[in-house]
Amino acid sequence: MDKQTTGLGMIQWEGDTWLSDPEESFGFRANWKVKRVLHREQSDFQEVAVMETVGFGRALVLDGIVQTTEKDAFIYNEMITHIPLAAYPDPKRMCIIGGGDCGAARETMKYPGLKQVDMVEIDPKVVEVSQTYLPEIAGYEQPDPRIQFHYEDGAAFVQERKGVYDVISVDSSDPVGPAAVLFEKPFYQDVHRALTEDGIMVCQSESPIFHPQVLKRVHHTLKELFPVVRTYLATVPTYPGGIWSFTLASKKYDPLLEGADRLQMEMNRYVDRGVYQGCFQLPVYVQQLLKE
């Protein structure tokens, strides 16, 4: 079989074009059959591309790594927004760090009591490209006026705020490069300070199969700062291994005890009350990892 590499992880194989997305530390590689490249440019921070794949529809690709796809973006976006928003009674102000595809911000608008959502994305090109080429994820209409876009570094943004947000969602990329600081204790301390006295934060905490030490470190670091820390899981086929983790940290409210009745379920495709209550039931290997 003749393979030819063409850049950005693109491979020509038996007449087809494939995007090869490696998980180098685990010796694993996912290959995506690509119909065509819809957009590709170098921003001030990274290469931003949108590709139309055979099985997953359009995909946002940053520096050769698939970030989200039309097929399953709703799963991740619902899980990183609905769980903390339902756990907090009547949230008014929220901050999303990252999430340039706008899918998470779009989900927050299902909560009518929210008055403001500050979306902090370092790369404006990600937002621009997502709104242009990924309307299934970002939305077909203009963003709700409650969403305020801030094109700056997320770590610096929260560092300047104190007691502002009821909920903070850290929708970051993997802990490499500029995103690495979003997985460290000083950043979580700043998030804690930026929350109200009973606030809640949530972050994506990577794959329990491929990145167990990242999940373990995030969970235990947050336990040093918050009285309530709950890791929960979802199945997101796009991401390596399919099983993905999120970790919620709360100053007061425990999602195991409340929140399911506050869940906004209109037009949801993944999260309902059963998923809300069940996602915190962790398999044995994850329980053991978090106890170590």
Coordinates of N, CA, C and O in Angstrom, one line a residue, residues 93-97 116-120 157-158 165 167-170:
R93 N -24.3 34.9 36.1 CA -23.1 35.3 35.3 C -22.2 34.1 35.1 O -21.9 33.4 36.1
M94 N -21.7 33.9 33.9 CA -20.9 32.7 33.6 C -19.7 33.1 32.7 O -19.8 34.1 32.0
C95 N -18.6 32.4 32.9 CA -17.4 32.7 32.0 C -17.0 31.3 31.4 O -17.0 30.3 32.1
I96 N -16.8 31.4 30.1 CA -16.3 30.2 29.4 C -14.9 30.6 28.9 O -14.7 31.5 28.1
I97 N -13.9 29.8 29.3 CA -12.5 30.0 28.9 C -12.2 29.0 27.8 O -12.3 27.8 28.0
Q116 N -25.4 37.2 31.6 CA -24.1 37.5 30.8 C -23.3 36.3 30.8 O -23.1 35.6 31.8
V117 N -22.7 36.0 29.6 CA -21.7 34.9 29.5 C -20.5 35.5 28.8 O -20.6 36.0 27.7
D118 N -19.4 35.6 29.5 CA -18.2 36.1 29.0 C -17.4 34.9 28.4 O -17.0 34.0 29.1
M119 N -17.2 34.9 27.0 CA -16.5 33.9 26.4 C -15.1 34.4 26.0 O -15.0 35.3 25.2
V120 N -14.1 33.7 26.6 CA -12.7 34.2 26.5 C -11.9 33.2 25.6 O -11.6 32.1 26.0
F157 N -7.2 36.7 32.0 CA -8.6 37.3 32.2 C -9.1 37.0 33.6 O -9.6 37.9 34.3
V158 N -9.1 35.7 34.0 CA -9.6 35.4 35.3 C -8.8 35.9 36.5 O -9.3 36.2 37.6
Y165 N -18.3 35.5 39.0 CA -19.0 34.5 38.2 C -19.6 33.4 39.1 O -19.0 32.9 40.1
V167 N -20.6 30.6 37.7 CA -20.1 29.4 37.0 C -19.0 29.8 36.1 O -19.1 30.7 35.3
I168 N -17.9 29.0 36.1 CA -16.8 29.1 35.1 C -16.6 27.8 34.5 O -16.5 26.7 35.2
S169 N -16.6 27.7 33.2 CA -16.3 26.5 32.4 C -15.0 26.7 31.7 O -14.8 27.6 30.9
V170 N -14.1 25.8 31.9 CA -12.8 25.8 31.2 C -12.8 24.8 30.1 O -12.6 23.6 30.3

